[in-house]
CSV table of C-alpha atoms and ligand atoms in Angstrom, one decimal:
chain,number,residue,atom,x,y,z
A,1,MET,CA,-3.9,134.7,21.0
A,2,LYS,CA,-6.4,135.2,24.7
A,3,PHE,CA,-7.8,138.5,24.9
A,4,PHE,CA,-8.0,140.3,27.8
A,5,ILE,CA,-8.8,144.4,29.4
A,6,ASP,CA,-6.2,146.1,30.9
A,7,THR,CA,-7.8,148.5,33.0
A,8,ALA,CA,-9.5,149.3,36.4
A,9,ASN,CA,-12.6,150.6,34.9
A,10,LEU,CA,-15.9,148.9,34.8
A,11,ALA,CA,-17.6,150.5,32.9
A,12,GLN,CA,-15.1,149.6,29.7
A,13,ILE,CA,-15.4,146.0,31.2
A,14,LYS,CA,-18.6,146.2,30.7
A,15,GLU,CA,-18.5,147.7,26.7
A,16,ALA,CA,-15.4,144.9,26.4
A,17,ASN,CA,-17.2,141.6,28.0
A,18,GLU,CA,-20.3,142.9,25.5
A,19,LEU,CA,-18.4,142.1,22.7
A,20,GLY,CA,-18.3,138.7,23.4
A,21,ILE,CA,-15.0,138.8,23.1
A,22,LEU,CA,-12.9,139.1,26.2
A,23,ASP,CA,-11.7,136.3,28.4
A,24,GLY,CA,-10.6,138.7,30.7
A,25,VAL,CA,-8.4,141.1,33.2
A,26,THR,CA,-5.6,143.0,34.3
A,27,THR,CA,-4.7,145.9,36.7
A,28,ASN,CA,-2.3,147.4,38.2
A,29,PRO,CA,-2.4,149.4,41.3
A,30,SER,CA,-2.0,152.7,39.2
A,31,LEU,CA,-5.2,151.3,37.3
A,32,MET,CA,-7.1,151.4,40.5
A,33,ALA,CA,-6.3,154.9,41.6
A,34,LYS,CA,-7.3,156.2,38.9
A,35,GLU,CA,-10.7,155.4,39.0
A,36,GLY,CA,-10.4,156.7,42.4
A,37,ILE,CA,-10.3,153.5,44.5
A,38,GLN,CA,-8.0,154.1,48.0
A,39,ALA,CA,-9.0,151.9,50.9
A,40,ASN,CA,-7.9,148.5,50.9
A,41,ASP,CA,-11.2,146.9,51.8
A,42,ALA,CA,-12.0,149.5,48.5
A,43,VAL,CA,-9.3,147.5,46.1
A,44,MET,CA,-10.7,144.0,47.8
A,45,HIS,CA,-14.3,144.9,46.3
A,46,HIS,CA,-13.6,146.3,43.2
A,47,TYR,CA,-11.7,142.9,42.6
A,48,LYS,CA,-15.4,140.6,43.3
A,49,THR,CA,-17.1,142.8,41.2
A,50,ILE,CA,-15.0,142.8,38.4
A,51,CYS,CA,-15.4,139.3,38.6
A,52,GLU,CA,-18.7,138.7,38.8
A,53,MET,CA,-18.8,140.5,35.4
A,54,VAL,CA,-16.3,138.7,33.6
A,55,ASP,CA,-16.4,134.8,33.8
A,56,GLY,CA,-11.8,135.0,33.1
A,57,ASP,CA,-9.1,134.9,34.8
A,58,ILE,CA,-8.5,137.5,36.9
A,59,SER,CA,-6.0,139.1,37.9
A,60,ALA,CA,-5.7,141.3,41.3
A,61,GLU,CA,-2.0,143.1,42.0
A,62,VAL,CA,0.2,142.5,45.5
A,63,ILE,CA,2.4,145.9,46.8
A,64,SER,CA,4.5,143.8,49.1
A,65,THR,CA,8.0,143.7,47.8
A,66,ASP,CA,8.8,140.6,50.6
A,67,PHE,CA,8.2,136.6,50.3
A,68,GLU,CA,5.6,136.6,53.0
A,69,GLY,CA,3.8,139.7,52.5
A,70,MET,CA,2.7,138.5,48.7
A,71,VAL,CA,2.3,135.1,50.6
A,72,ALA,CA,-0.4,137.3,53.5
A,73,GLU,CA,-1.9,139.3,50.4
A,74,GLY,CA,-1.6,137.1,47.5
A,75,GLU,CA,-3.5,134.7,50.0
A,76,LYS,CA,-6.7,137.3,50.4
A,77,LEU,CA,-6.6,138.0,46.7
A,78,ALA,CA,-6.7,134.0,45.8
A,79,ALA,CA,-9.9,134.1,48.1
A,80,ILE,CA,-11.8,136.5,46.5
A,81,HIS,CA,-13.2,135.1,43.4
A,82,LYS,CA,-12.4,130.8,42.2
A,83,ASN,CA,-10.7,133.2,39.0
A,84,ILE,CA,-8.2,135.3,40.7
A,85,VAL,CA,-4.9,134.9,39.4
A,86,VAL,CA,-1.4,136.6,41.6
A,87,LYS,CA,-0.1,139.6,40.2
A,88,ILE,CA,3.6,139.2,42.0
A,89,PRO,CA,6.7,141.8,40.5
A,90,MET,CA,9.7,140.9,38.9
A,91,ILE,CA,11.7,141.2,42.0
A,92,LYS,CA,13.5,138.2,43.9
A,93,ASP,CA,10.5,137.6,46.3
A,94,GLY,CA,9.3,137.9,43.8
A,95,ILE,CA,10.0,134.2,41.8
A,96,LYS,CA,9.7,132.9,45.5
A,97,ALA,CA,6.3,134.1,46.1
A,98,ILE,CA,5.2,132.9,42.7
A,99,LYS,CA,7.4,129.4,44.0
A,100,TYR,CA,5.1,129.1,46.5
A,101,PHE,CA,1.6,129.6,44.8
A,102,SER,CA,2.2,127.5,41.9
A,103,GLN,CA,2.7,124.2,44.2
A,104,LYS,CA,-0.4,125.5,46.3
A,105,GLY,CA,-2.8,125.5,42.7
A,106,ILE,CA,-3.1,128.9,42.9
A,107,LYS,CA,-2.4,131.3,39.6
A,108,THR,CA,-0.1,133.8,38.8
A,109,ASN,CA,0.8,136.1,37.1
A,110,CYS,CA,4.8,137.6,36.4
A,111,THR,CA,4.7,141.3,36.6
A,112,LEU,CA,7.2,144.1,35.5
A,113,VAL,CA,9.4,142.4,32.5
A,114,PHE,CA,12.0,143.4,30.5
A,115,SER,CA,14.0,140.4,29.2
A,116,ALA,CA,14.4,137.0,28.1
A,117,GLY,CA,16.6,136.2,31.3
A,118,GLN,CA,13.5,137.4,33.7
A,119,ALA,CA,10.9,135.3,31.6
A,120,ILE,CA,13.3,131.7,32.2
A,121,LEU,CA,13.5,133.1,35.8
A,122,ALA,CA,9.5,133.2,36.1
A,123,ALA,CA,8.4,130.1,33.7
A,124,LYS,CA,11.0,128.1,36.2
A,125,ALA,CA,9.2,129.8,38.8
A,126,GLY,CA,5.6,128.1,37.3
A,127,ALA,CA,4.2,131.4,36.7
A,128,THR,CA,0.5,131.4,34.9
A,129,TYR,CA,1.2,134.0,33.2
A,130,LEU,CA,4.7,135.9,32.0
A,131,SER,CA,3.4,139.9,31.6
A,132,PRO,CA,6.2,141.7,29.2
A,133,PHE,CA,5.6,145.5,29.0
A,134,VAL,CA,6.4,146.0,25.1
A,135,GLY,CA,5.2,150.0,25.7
A,136,ARG,CA,7.3,150.7,28.1
A,137,VAL,CA,10.5,148.7,26.1
A,138,ASP,CA,9.2,151.2,23.1
A,139,ASP,CA,9.0,153.6,24.8
A,140,MET,CA,13.1,153.3,25.9
A,141,ASN,CA,13.7,153.4,22.3
A,142,TRP,CA,14.2,149.0,22.2
A,143,ASP,CA,11.9,147.1,21.4
A,144,GLY,CA,8.9,145.6,22.3
A,145,ILE,CA,7.5,143.0,19.8
A,146,ASP,CA,11.3,141.7,19.5
A,147,LEU,CA,10.5,141.1,23.5
A,148,ILE,CA,7.6,139.1,22.9
A,149,ALA,CA,9.5,137.4,20.0
A,150,GLN,CA,12.0,136.2,21.3
A,151,ILE,CA,10.6,134.9,24.6
A,152,SER,CA,7.9,133.2,22.6
A,153,HIS,CA,11.4,130.8,21.2
A,154,VAL,CA,13.3,130.7,24.5
A,155,TYR,CA,9.6,129.3,25.8
A,156,ALA,CA,8.8,127.3,22.3
A,157,VAL,CA,12.3,125.9,22.5
A,158,GLN,CA,12.3,124.9,26.5
A,159,GLY,CA,8.9,123.9,26.6
A,160,PHE,CA,7.7,125.8,28.9
A,161,LYS,CA,4.1,126.0,30.1
A,162,THR,CA,3.7,129.7,31.8
A,163,GLN,CA,1.8,131.5,29.1
A,164,ILE,CA,2.5,134.7,27.4
A,165,LEU,CA,0.6,138.0,28.4
A,166,ALA,CA,1.9,140.9,26.3
A,167,ALA,CA,1.6,143.9,28.4
A,168,SER,CA,0.9,148.1,28.0
A,169,ILE,CA,-0.3,147.7,24.6
A,170,ARG,CA,-1.0,151.3,23.2
A,171,ASN,CA,-2.5,150.9,20.3
A,172,PRO,CA,-3.6,148.3,17.9
A,173,LEU,CA,-0.5,146.9,16.1
A,174,HIS,CA,1.0,146.5,19.0
A,175,ILE,CA,-2.2,144.0,19.5
A,176,ILE,CA,-1.5,142.0,15.5
A,177,LYS,CA,2.6,141.9,16.1
A,178,CYS,CA,2.4,140.5,19.8
A,179,ALA,CA,-0.1,137.4,17.8
A,180,GLU,CA,1.8,137.3,14.9
A,181,ASN,CA,4.8,136.8,17.5
A,182,GLY,CA,3.2,133.7,18.9
A,183,ALA,CA,2.1,136.0,22.6
A,184,HIS,CA,-1.3,133.5,24.2
A,185,VAL,CA,-2.5,136.4,25.4
A,186,CYS,CA,-3.0,140.4,25.0
A,187,THR,CA,-3.5,142.9,27.8
A,188,CYS,CA,-5.6,146.2,26.0
A,189,PRO,CA,-7.1,149.3,26.6
A,190,LEU,CA,-10.7,149.2,24.7
A,191,SER,CA,-9.1,152.0,22.4
A,192,SER,CA,-7.0,149.6,20.8
A,193,ILE,CA,-8.9,146.8,21.1
A,194,LEU,CA,-11.5,149.1,19.1
A,195,GLY,CA,-9.2,150.2,17.1
A,196,LEU,CA,-8.9,147.1,15.5
A,197,LEU,CA,-12.5,147.3,13.6
A,198,LYS,CA,-11.5,150.3,12.0
A,199,HIS,CA,-11.0,150.6,8.2
A,200,PRO,CA,-12.4,153.1,5.9
A,201,LEU,CA,-13.4,150.7,2.7
A,202,THR,CA,-15.5,148.4,5.4
A,203,ASP,CA,-17.6,152.2,6.0
A,204,ILE,CA,-17.0,153.4,2.8
A,205,GLY,CA,-18.0,149.7,1.5
A,206,LEU,CA,-21.3,149.0,4.2
A,207,ALA,CA,-22.5,153.2,3.6
A,208,GLN,CA,-22.2,151.7,-0.5
A,209,PHE,CA,-24.9,148.5,0.4
A,210,LEU,CA,-26.8,150.3,2.2
A,211,GLU,CA,-27.3,153.3,-0.1
A,212,ASP,CA,-28.4,150.8,-3.1
A,213,ALA,CA,-30.7,149.0,-0.2
A,214,LYS,CA,-32.8,151.9,0.0
A,215,LYS,CA,-33.3,151.2,-4.5
A,216,PHE,CA,-35.3,147.4,-3.0
A,217,ALA,CA,-37.9,149.9,-0.7
B,301,E4P,C1,-0.7,145.1,32.8
B,301,E4P,O1,-1.2,144.0,33.3
B,301,E4P,C2,0.0,147.0,32.9
B,301,E4P,O2,-0.2,146.5,33.8
B,301,E4P,C3,0.1,146.7,31.5
B,301,E4P,O3,-0.1,146.4,30.8
B,301,E4P,C4,1.2,148.2,31.9
B,301,E4P,O4,0.7,149.6,31.1
B,301,E4P,P1,1.3,150.8,30.7
B,301,E4P,O5,2.6,150.7,30.6
B,301,E4P,O6,0.6,151.3,30.4
B,301,E4P,O7,1.3,151.1,32.2
């Protein structure tokens, strides 16, 4: 499973990248706004900076909701860097735009996915990545991991090439469950990635080893 970081915060992207396990970055307009980025030029510049920091797929989201707008915006985003993946919402015109970009060989990430039906449509249109929102499904008292498992099954049975990019990850257990259930990629906040490191027995064991190592001096 590939690891993407789900943020537009450059310090967090740098920290995750320095771990040596980062395969890409996802952002969305809310994450951009959180970093205080407002003007369109600033957004484009920020994507370029991220592309120069991380050697991997970088999702950049369109904000148009009509086919022509998404195509115009997506082409501008794709021109920023070869690693840009155009992130497109799961709506009717979004499906048309995914098909358009897939025929042009431009990578896409279909976002705001909450059902297996939507996953089938995105795969048929040729999406490179599909982003089911695990945490937001959980927030509705449904099971986001069940959705990953169902889409994973459907894609395997049908031989779809679209990669499942589990999004809206809220904790380390989500990451483990996504890996168990066939997600190809998990995009996570830095806190969830670092949470995978944690085990009290590791800390206790290391403290003991270091204490005993003092006897060598
Ligand atoms: C990433 O591609 C998604 O936009 C993001 O994971 C959504 O996460 P949230 O539900 O925590 O906002």
